Coordinates of C-alpha atoms and ligand atoms in Angstrom, one line a residue:
Chain A
M506 CA 0.6 0.1 -0.3
L507 CA 2.7 2.4 1.3
L508 CA 4.3 1.6 -2.2
R509 CA 1.3 2.4 -4.4
S510 CA 1.1 6.4 -2.7
P511 CA 4.8 7.3 -2.9
H512 CA 3.3 11.2 -1.7
L513 CA 2.8 10.0 1.8
A514 CA 6.4 9.0 2.5
S515 CA 7.9 11.9 0.5
E516 CA 9.9 15.3 2.4
E517 CA 6.5 17.4 1.7
T518 CA 3.7 15.8 3.6
P519 CA 4.1 14.5 6.7
P520 CA 2.2 12.2 8.0
F521 CA 0.9 14.9 10.7
E522 CA 0.6 19.1 11.6
L523 CA 1.0 20.7 15.0
K524 CA -1.4 23.0 15.5
G525 CA -2.9 25.5 18.1
S526 CA -7.0 25.3 18.9
L527 CA -8.6 25.9 21.5
F528 CA -11.2 23.5 23.2
T529 CA -14.6 24.2 26.0
L530 CA -13.4 21.7 28.5
T531 CA -15.6 20.5 31.2
V532 CA -13.4 21.5 34.6
L533 CA -14.3 19.3 37.8
H534 CA -13.1 21.2 40.8
L535 CA -12.4 19.3 43.8
F536 CA -12.6 20.2 46.8
Q537 CA -11.8 17.3 49.2
M538 CA -9.9 14.1 48.1
D539 CA -12.5 12.0 49.8
R540 CA -13.0 8.8 47.4
A541 CA -16.3 7.3 48.8
A542 CA -18.0 11.1 49.0
I543 CA -16.6 11.2 45.3
E544 CA -18.1 8.1 44.0
R545 CA -21.7 9.0 46.0
H546 CA -21.6 12.6 44.3
L547 CA -20.7 11.1 41.0
V548 CA -23.3 8.7 40.8
E549 CA -25.8 11.2 41.7
K550 CA -24.6 13.5 38.3
V551 CA -24.9 10.3 36.7
K552 CA -28.2 9.8 37.3
Q553 CA -29.1 13.0 37.0
A554 CA -27.7 13.9 33.1
P555 CA -27.0 10.0 31.4
S556 CA -25.7 11.2 28.0
F557 CA -23.6 13.9 29.8
F558 CA -21.3 11.2 31.0
N559 CA -20.4 9.7 27.9
N560 CA -16.5 9.5 27.5
T561 CA -16.5 13.3 28.2
P562 CA -12.6 14.6 29.2
V563 CA -12.7 16.3 32.0
V564 CA -9.9 18.6 33.4
I565 CA -9.2 18.3 37.7
D566 CA -8.4 21.6 38.9
L567 CA -7.3 21.2 43.1
E568 CA -7.5 25.2 43.5
E569 CA -10.3 25.2 45.7
M570 CA -9.1 21.8 47.4
T571 CA -9.9 23.0 51.5
D572 CA -7.8 19.7 52.7
S573 CA -4.6 19.8 50.3
P574 CA -2.6 16.0 51.3
E575 CA 0.7 16.0 49.0
G576 CA 0.0 12.7 48.0
L577 CA -2.8 12.7 45.9
D578 CA -3.9 9.3 44.5
F579 CA -4.3 10.8 40.8
N580 CA -4.2 7.0 39.7
G581 CA -7.4 5.9 42.0
L582 CA -9.2 9.2 41.2
Y583 CA -8.6 8.2 36.9
E584 CA -9.8 5.4 37.2
L585 CA -13.2 6.3 39.5
L586 CA -13.8 8.9 37.1
R587 CA -13.3 6.2 34.0
T588 CA -15.8 3.9 35.4
H589 CA -18.4 7.0 35.6
G590 CA -18.1 7.8 31.9
M591 CA -15.2 10.8 32.3
V592 CA -12.4 11.3 31.0
P593 CA -9.4 13.1 32.7
V594 CA -7.0 14.6 30.1
G595 CA -5.2 16.8 32.7
M596 CA -5.0 19.0 35.9
R597 CA -4.3 22.3 36.9
N598 CA -3.6 24.5 39.9
G599 CA -2.3 22.2 43.0
T600 CA 1.4 22.6 44.3
P601 CA 4.3 21.2 42.7
I602 CA 4.0 17.9 44.2
Q603 CA 0.7 17.2 43.1
Q604 CA 1.2 18.0 39.8
A605 CA 4.2 15.6 39.5
A606 CA 2.4 13.2 40.9
A607 CA -0.1 13.9 38.5
R608 CA 2.4 13.6 35.6
L609 CA 3.2 10.4 37.0
A610 CA -0.3 9.5 36.4
G611 CA -0.6 10.5 33.0
L612 CA -2.2 13.7 33.9
P613 CA 0.0 17.1 32.6
A614 CA -0.6 20.0 34.5
L615 CA -2.2 22.7 32.5
P616 CA -2.0 26.8 32.6
E617 CA -3.2 28.4 35.8
S618 CA -6.8 29.1 35.8
R619 CA -6.8 33.1 35.1
A620 CA -9.0 33.5 38.3
N621 CA -5.3 33.4 40.2
G622 CA -4.1 36.9 40.0
G623 CA -5.2 37.2 36.2
A624 CA -7.3 39.7 34.6
K625 CA -10.3 41.2 37.5
K626 CA -13.9 40.8 36.4
P627 CA -15.7 43.6 36.8
D628 CA -18.4 44.5 39.0
K629 CA -21.0 45.3 37.1
T630 CA -22.3 43.9 33.9
E631 CA -23.6 46.6 31.7
P632 CA -25.9 45.3 29.2
A633 CA -24.4 44.4 26.0
S634 CA -26.9 45.9 24.2
H635 CA -30.8 47.9 24.2
S636 CA -32.5 45.3 22.3
R637 CA -35.9 44.9 24.0
I638 CA -37.3 41.1 23.8
V639 CA -41.0 40.9 23.8
N640 CA -42.0 37.6 24.4
H641 CA -45.2 37.5 23.5
P642 CA -47.8 38.7 20.8
V643 CA -48.2 41.9 19.5
R644 CA -52.3 42.5 18.9
S645 CA -54.1 44.7 17.0
G646 CA -54.0 47.9 18.4
Q647 CA -50.5 47.7 20.0
Q648 CA -47.8 49.1 19.5
I649 CA -44.0 48.5 20.9
Y650 CA -41.1 50.4 20.2
A651 CA -37.3 49.8 21.3
P652 CA -35.4 53.1 21.4
E653 CA -32.0 52.8 20.6
G654 CA -31.5 49.2 19.8
D655 CA -33.3 45.9 18.2
L656 CA -36.7 44.5 18.7
I657 CA -37.6 41.1 19.2
V658 CA -40.6 39.0 18.8
L659 CA -41.3 35.9 19.9
G660 CA -45.0 35.5 18.7
A661 CA -47.2 37.1 15.8
V662 CA -47.3 40.8 14.8
S663 CA -51.1 40.6 14.1
A664 CA -52.1 43.0 11.7
G665 CA -53.4 46.9 13.2
A666 CA -50.5 46.2 15.9
E667 CA -47.2 48.2 14.9
V668 CA -43.9 47.4 15.8
I669 CA -41.5 50.3 15.7
A670 CA -37.3 49.6 16.7
D671 CA -34.2 52.2 16.4
G672 CA -32.1 48.9 15.3
N673 CA -33.2 46.0 13.2
I674 CA -36.7 44.2 14.1
H675 CA -36.7 40.4 14.4
I676 CA -40.4 38.6 14.4
Y677 CA -40.3 35.0 15.2
G678 CA -43.8 34.5 13.7
V679 CA -46.1 36.1 11.5
L680 CA -46.1 39.4 10.2
R681 CA -49.2 40.4 9.8
G682 CA -49.0 44.2 11.1
R683 CA -46.4 47.0 10.9
A684 CA -43.1 47.1 11.2
L685 CA -40.7 49.8 10.8
A686 CA -36.7 49.6 11.7
G687 CA -34.2 52.7 11.7
V688 CA -36.4 54.9 12.9
R689 CA -34.0 57.3 13.8
G690 CA -32.5 56.8 10.3
D691 CA -30.5 53.7 10.7
A692 CA -29.7 53.3 6.7
E693 CA -28.7 49.8 8.0
T694 CA -30.7 48.6 9.9
R695 CA -33.0 45.4 8.6
I696 CA -36.6 44.0 9.6
F697 CA -36.5 39.7 10.0
C698 CA -39.8 37.8 9.6
Q699 CA -40.7 34.1 9.5
S700 CA -43.5 34.4 7.1
L701 CA -44.3 38.7 5.6
E702 CA -48.0 39.5 5.3
A703 CA -47.0 43.1 6.8
E704 CA -49.6 45.8 6.5
L705 CA -46.5 47.9 6.1
V706 CA -42.6 47.4 6.6
S707 CA -40.6 50.4 6.6
I708 CA -36.7 51.0 6.6
A709 CA -35.1 54.2 7.6
G710 CA -38.2 55.9 6.3
H711 CA -38.1 54.3 3.0
Y712 CA -41.4 52.4 3.1
R713 CA -44.1 49.8 1.2
I714 CA -47.2 49.1 1.7
S715 CA -49.2 45.0 1.5
E716 CA -50.4 46.3 -1.8
Q717 CA -47.5 47.3 -3.3
F718 CA -45.5 43.4 -2.3
D719 CA -44.5 41.2 -4.9
S720 CA -47.0 38.0 -4.6
A721 CA -44.6 36.1 -4.7
D722 CA -42.8 37.6 -1.5
R723 CA -45.8 36.9 0.4
G724 CA -46.3 34.2 3.1
K725 CA -42.4 33.7 2.8
A726 CA -39.5 33.7 5.7
A727 CA -37.9 37.0 4.8
Q728 CA -35.5 39.8 5.3
I729 CA -35.9 43.7 4.5
H730 CA -33.3 45.9 4.1
L731 CA -31.7 48.6 2.3
M732 CA -30.2 48.8 -1.2
E733 CA -28.8 52.2 -2.4
N734 CA -32.2 53.8 -1.1
R735 CA -34.3 51.2 -1.9
L736 CA -35.9 48.5 -0.3
V737 CA -35.4 45.5 -1.0
I738 CA -37.2 41.8 -0.1
E739 CA -34.7 38.7 0.3
H740 CA -36.3 35.5 1.2
L741 CA -34.8 33.2 4.2
T742 CA -34.2 29.9 2.9
R743 CA -32.7 26.9 5.1
Chain B
M671 CA -61.5 30.3 46.0
A672 CA -64.0 31.8 43.2
T673 CA -62.9 32.6 39.6
V674 CA -64.0 35.6 37.7
I675 CA -64.8 34.5 33.8
V676 CA -65.4 37.5 31.4
V677 CA -66.6 36.7 28.7
T678 CA -66.0 39.5 25.5
S679 CA -65.6 40.1 22.2
G680 CA -64.7 43.6 20.7
K681 CA -67.1 43.4 18.2
G682 CA -70.7 43.3 19.0
G683 CA -73.9 41.6 18.3
V684 CA -71.2 37.9 17.9
G685 CA -72.9 36.1 20.8
K686 CA -71.5 37.5 24.3
T687 CA -74.8 37.6 25.9
T688 CA -76.0 34.1 24.3
T689 CA -72.5 32.8 25.5
S690 CA -72.7 34.0 29.4
A691 CA -76.1 32.4 29.8
S692 CA -75.4 28.8 28.2
F693 CA -72.0 29.1 29.8
A694 CA -73.1 30.6 33.9
T695 CA -75.9 27.7 32.9
G696 CA -73.9 24.7 31.9
L697 CA -71.8 25.5 35.2
A698 CA -74.8 25.7 37.8
Q699 CA -75.8 22.8 36.0
R700 CA -72.7 21.1 37.2
G701 CA -73.5 21.9 40.5
Y702 CA -70.8 24.7 40.4
R703 CA -72.4 28.0 42.2
T704 CA -72.7 30.3 39.1
V705 CA -73.3 33.7 39.2
V706 CA -73.6 35.7 35.2
I707 CA -73.3 39.2 35.8
D708 CA -74.4 41.8 32.8
F709 CA -71.6 44.7 32.8
D710 CA -73.9 46.1 28.9
V711 CA -75.1 49.3 31.2
G712 CA -77.9 50.8 29.7
L713 CA -78.5 47.7 26.7
R714 CA -79.5 45.2 29.2
N715 CA -81.0 41.8 28.0
L716 CA -78.9 39.4 29.7
D717 CA -82.3 39.6 31.7
L718 CA -84.2 39.1 28.8
I719 CA -82.6 35.7 27.3
M720 CA -82.3 33.8 31.0
G721 CA -86.0 34.5 30.9
C722 CA -85.7 36.8 34.2
E723 CA -86.2 40.6 32.9
R724 CA -89.9 40.4 34.9
R725 CA -87.8 39.6 38.3
V726 CA -85.6 42.5 38.1
V727 CA -86.1 44.7 41.2
Y728 CA -82.5 46.0 41.9
D729 CA -79.9 46.0 39.3
F730 CA -75.7 46.6 39.7
V731 CA -75.7 49.8 39.6
N732 CA -78.3 50.0 42.6
V733 CA -75.6 47.6 44.4
I734 CA -72.6 49.6 43.2
N735 CA -74.1 53.0 45.0
N736 CA -74.9 51.3 48.3
E737 CA -78.9 51.8 47.0
A738 CA -79.6 47.7 47.6
N739 CA -77.2 45.5 49.0
L740 CA -76.7 42.5 46.7
N741 CA -79.0 39.7 48.2
Q742 CA -81.6 42.1 47.2
S743 CA -80.3 42.5 43.5
L744 CA -79.3 38.8 42.8
I745 CA -82.1 36.7 40.9
R746 CA -82.5 33.1 41.3
D747 CA -83.0 31.3 38.5
K748 CA -86.0 29.1 38.4
R749 CA -84.9 26.4 36.0
V750 CA -81.6 25.5 36.7
E751 CA -79.9 25.6 41.5
N752 CA -76.9 27.3 41.8
L753 CA -77.9 29.9 39.3
Y754 CA -78.4 33.5 40.3
I755 CA -78.4 37.0 37.6
L756 CA -77.5 40.3 38.8
P757 CA -78.7 42.3 36.7
A758 CA -77.7 45.7 34.3
S759 CA -79.5 48.9 34.5
Q760 CA -81.4 50.0 31.4
T761 CA -81.4 53.7 32.2
R762 CA -77.6 54.7 33.7
D763 CA -74.9 55.5 31.4
K764 CA -71.6 53.2 31.5
D765 CA -70.2 55.4 33.7
A766 CA -71.9 54.4 37.2
L767 CA -69.4 51.9 37.0
T768 CA -66.0 52.6 39.2
K769 CA -63.0 49.9 39.6
E770 CA -64.2 50.6 43.1
G771 CA -67.6 49.3 42.7
V772 CA -66.9 46.8 40.8
E773 CA -64.0 45.3 42.6
R774 CA -66.0 45.7 46.2
I775 CA -69.1 43.9 44.6
L776 CA -66.5 41.2 43.2
T777 CA -64.9 40.8 46.4
E778 CA -68.4 39.9 48.0
L779 CA -69.6 37.5 45.4
K780 CA -66.5 35.3 45.9
Q781 CA -67.5 34.5 49.2
G782 CA -70.5 32.5 47.6
F783 CA -69.7 31.8 44.2
D784 CA -67.4 29.6 42.7
Y785 CA -67.7 30.8 39.1
I786 CA -68.5 34.4 38.6
V787 CA -69.4 35.3 34.5
C788 CA -69.3 38.4 33.5
D789 CA -71.4 39.8 30.3
S790 CA -69.1 42.5 28.5
P791 CA -70.6 44.8 26.8
A792 CA -69.1 45.5 22.9
G793 CA -66.5 48.2 21.7
I794 CA -62.9 48.7 24.4
E795 CA -65.0 51.4 26.3
R796 CA -65.3 52.0 30.5
G797 CA -67.7 48.9 30.7
A798 CA -65.6 46.2 28.9
L799 CA -62.4 47.3 30.2
M800 CA -64.4 47.6 33.6
A801 CA -66.2 43.3 32.7
L802 CA -62.5 42.3 31.7
Y803 CA -60.7 44.7 34.6
F804 CA -60.7 41.7 36.9
A805 CA -61.2 38.6 35.1
D806 CA -58.5 35.0 35.4
E807 CA -60.1 34.0 32.6
A808 CA -61.4 35.3 29.8
L809 CA -64.1 33.1 26.8
V810 CA -63.9 35.6 23.5
V811 CA -66.5 34.8 21.6
T812 CA -65.4 35.5 17.7
N813 CA -67.2 34.7 14.7
P814 CA -65.5 33.3 11.2
E815 CA -65.3 37.2 9.7
V816 CA -62.4 39.4 9.9
S817 CA -63.8 42.6 11.4
S818 CA -65.3 40.1 14.1
V819 CA -61.5 38.3 14.4
R820 CA -59.7 41.7 13.8
D821 CA -61.5 42.8 17.6
S822 CA -61.1 40.0 19.2
D823 CA -57.5 40.5 18.9
R824 CA -57.6 43.9 19.9
I825 CA -59.5 42.7 22.9
L826 CA -57.3 40.0 24.0
G827 CA -54.1 42.6 23.5
I828 CA -56.5 44.8 26.1
L829 CA -56.2 41.4 29.0
A830 CA -52.7 41.0 28.3
S831 CA -51.6 44.8 28.8
R832 CA -54.6 46.3 30.8
S833 CA -56.3 43.6 33.3
R834 CA -55.6 43.8 36.9
R835 CA -53.4 40.8 36.1
A836 CA -51.1 41.8 33.6
E837 CA -50.4 45.2 35.8
Q838 CA -49.8 43.5 38.7
G839 CA -47.3 41.3 37.2
E840 CA -49.4 38.0 38.2
N841 CA -50.1 35.4 35.5
P842 CA -51.8 36.3 32.5
V843 CA -55.0 36.1 32.0
K844 CA -56.6 32.9 30.9
E845 CA -57.5 33.1 27.3
H846 CA -60.5 30.5 25.5
L847 CA -61.8 30.9 22.2
V848 CA -65.2 30.6 21.0
L849 CA -65.8 30.1 17.9
A850 CA -69.9 31.5 17.4
R851 CA -72.0 31.1 14.2
Y852 CA -70.0 28.8 12.5
A853 CA -71.8 27.6 9.4
P854 CA -69.2 24.5 7.9
E855 CA -70.6 24.9 4.4
R856 CA -70.1 28.3 4.3
A857 CA -66.4 28.2 5.1
D858 CA -65.9 25.6 3.0
R859 CA -67.2 27.5 0.0
G860 CA -64.8 30.5 1.0
D861 CA -67.4 32.8 2.4
M862 CA -66.3 32.7 6.0
L863 CA -63.1 31.9 7.9
S864 CA -62.6 28.2 8.8
V865 CA -61.9 26.9 11.9
D866 CA -58.1 27.0 10.9
D867 CA -57.7 30.2 9.6
V868 CA -59.2 31.6 13.2
L869 CA -56.9 29.8 15.0
E870 CA -53.3 30.7 12.7
I871 CA -54.3 34.2 13.1
L872 CA -55.5 34.2 17.2
G873 CA -53.7 31.7 18.0
I874 CA -55.6 30.8 21.7
P875 CA -57.2 27.3 22.3
L876 CA -60.1 26.3 21.1
L877 CA -62.8 25.9 23.6
G878 CA -65.6 25.8 21.5
V879 CA -67.2 26.2 17.7
I880 CA -71.2 27.2 18.1
P881 CA -72.8 26.7 15.3
E882 CA -75.3 28.7 13.8
S883 CA -78.8 27.9 14.1
S884 CA -82.1 29.3 14.4
T885 CA -82.7 27.3 17.7
V886 CA -80.4 30.1 19.4
L887 CA -82.8 33.0 18.4
Q888 CA -86.0 31.3 19.2
S889 CA -84.7 29.9 22.4
S890 CA -83.3 33.6 23.8
N891 CA -87.0 34.7 22.2
A892 CA -88.3 32.2 24.7
G893 CA -86.1 33.7 27.6
V894 CA -84.4 29.2 27.6
P895 CA -80.6 29.6 27.7
V896 CA -80.0 27.5 24.1
I897 CA -77.6 24.5 26.3
L898 CA -81.2 23.7 28.2
E899 CA -82.0 22.7 24.3
D900 CA -80.3 19.8 24.3
S901 CA -81.6 18.1 21.4
S902 CA -80.4 21.1 19.7
E903 CA -77.2 21.2 17.5
A904 CA -75.9 24.8 19.9
G905 CA -77.1 23.3 22.9
A906 CA -74.9 20.8 22.4
A907 CA -72.0 22.8 21.3
Y908 CA -72.5 24.5 24.6
N909 CA -72.6 21.7 26.5
D910 CA -69.5 20.2 25.5
L911 CA -68.0 23.8 25.6
V912 CA -68.8 23.6 29.4
D913 CA -67.4 20.2 29.9
R914 CA -63.9 21.0 28.1
F915 CA -63.5 24.4 30.1
L916 CA -64.1 22.0 33.5
G917 CA -61.6 19.5 31.6
K918 CA -63.1 17.4 29.9
A919 CA -61.1 16.5 26.5
L920 CA -64.0 15.9 23.9
P921 CA -63.3 16.6 20.1
H922 CA -64.5 19.5 18.9
R923 CA -68.2 19.0 16.4
F924 CA -70.1 20.9 13.5
T925 CA -66.9 21.9 12.6
S926 CA -67.2 19.8 8.9
I927 CA -70.3 19.7 6.7
Q928 CA -72.7 16.8 8.0
K929 CA -74.7 15.0 5.3
K930 CA -77.7 14.8 6.2
G931 CA -79.6 11.5 7.0
F932 CA -82.4 9.9 6.4
L933 CA -84.2 11.2 9.5
K934 CA -82.9 14.5 9.8
R935 CA -84.5 14.8 6.2
L936 CA -87.5 14.0 7.2
F937 CA -88.0 15.6 10.1
G938 CA -85.5 18.7 9.7
G939 CA -83.5 19.9 12.8
G940 CA -80.4 22.2 12.8
Ligands
ATP603 N1 -75.0 30.5 17.0 C1 -76.2 31.2 16.5 N2 -76.2 31.2 16.3 C2 -77.8 32.2 15.4 N3 -77.7 33.4 15.8 C3 -77.3 33.7 17.1 C4 -76.3 32.3 17.5 N4 -75.0 33.0 18.8 C5 -76.2 34.2 18.3 N5 -76.6 34.7 17.8 C6 -77.5 36.0 17.4 O1 -76.9 37.1 17.4 C7 -77.5 37.4 17.8 C8 -76.7 38.6 19.0 O2 -76.5 37.7 20.1 P1 -76.2 38.3 21.4 O3 -76.9 39.2 22.0 O4 -75.9 36.8 22.1 O5 -74.6 39.4 21.5 P2 -73.7 39.7 21.8 O6 -72.7 39.7 21.6 O7 -73.7 40.0 23.6 O8 -73.8 41.2 21.6 P3 -74.1 42.8 21.9 O9 -72.6 43.3 22.0 O10 -74.9 43.8 21.2 O11 -73.9 42.5 23.3 C9 -78.9 37.7 18.2 O12 -79.9 37.7 18.3 C10 -79.2 35.9 18.8 O13 -79.7 35.7 18.9
MG604 MG1 -74.8 41.7 24.9

């Protein structure tokens, strides 16, 4: 076989390549090395979410250990986790002696978590945006405005209802009423809906009424945006 | 704890009072202590449909104005046990209904009843707003036509934003759709909206479909709630509706065209 594929053996194409990559891994924060207690807790966790414990890679973190025995039995811990569906792939934090013990059990030490003297989290979290989420249908006669941001409607917008935003408008339902995006002039804003049956749509003051819709657009999942000052209706396809 | 149910629609003449009368009668027949209140001040006709118009002494507004107490104004139904009617006044205007007054009366009624059914006037003015303000549940009555559905949609928006439950941030008013005056053959021809059309627009659970039936007019002229005419289709539909409200899972009837059987053709019926 190898002979018949000379490329494999050639210098330009080595059998592998190393590249950096980021993974999201589950971290098991160990508080104490009480084998029986760990096992009891594991059994309970597995019962709650059996599908989660299916050869799930985990990193063991020793930062929050309350008792710090130097001679942690990493081999035992490794076996214990394996029998309950987890595959330890490394450890982090812990004393140099603990790290050495882990290495002997085949668990490399990973860089310490950033919480250790790293960048501190800001005390208060600012909202990432000024989106307004409406999780009910917007009925005839109702008007909803999202100033300075997007409007997201989880439901239909009825005929005779009006949804307005300075930003984009997303409607996870049928749009039968009026939708006006970018009402303060932002021409980059868009309207998205799951079914277009609107009375009127408008982006930054450029509007179109129901009568002017192409019948091919009616009832379609659509996005509406401006292109060279003209309203464009595009079907959303999956 | 008593449950307050408003029967409302937005549009006029769609069958609110017919539904209130039959619904309240059905609940009482099944053993629940029930009172039905006419909120249509100035245009009373619940007492006519219930056949008790000649026994009205005091009315809802009298009680609100402390001119009479509840015991003096509640009319006991002669046919069905556990059923009481609180009639509206023919002579006053709708401003007589105050939020405080209505609340006081509902609080008092809650002591003695399981269900309080509020027959709302048409429109979205004061009378209609007072009828729905204290509701726990709502029967939204709609006819299968675009304007009626639009008005019901409007009322659903008001229930979701201006009821006491909405204002206090409590669980929302529970919504039920009653599709009245339904004629399957006309829906089939496309002359009126179909059950599915209406459900798609309003998006609330269907409690019952009441067929268009001449028995309704006959029985209301006779002062008998049509639910008591159990051999009629409309009466049967209202009986199903009440059972469904109380939790029975019954399939919807009278929603598709029925081939008339031999006996039916011979003797008519509808
Ligand atoms: N299922 C039905 N079949 C035929 N006629 C009906 C039906 N339901 C109601 N009607 C008729 O429609 C008319 C209006 O009914 P009803 O008074 O119950 O409506 P409403 O909504 O209370 O009206 P309003 O808004 O004036 O209070 C009456 O003449 C009644 O007989
Ligand atoms: Mg009425």
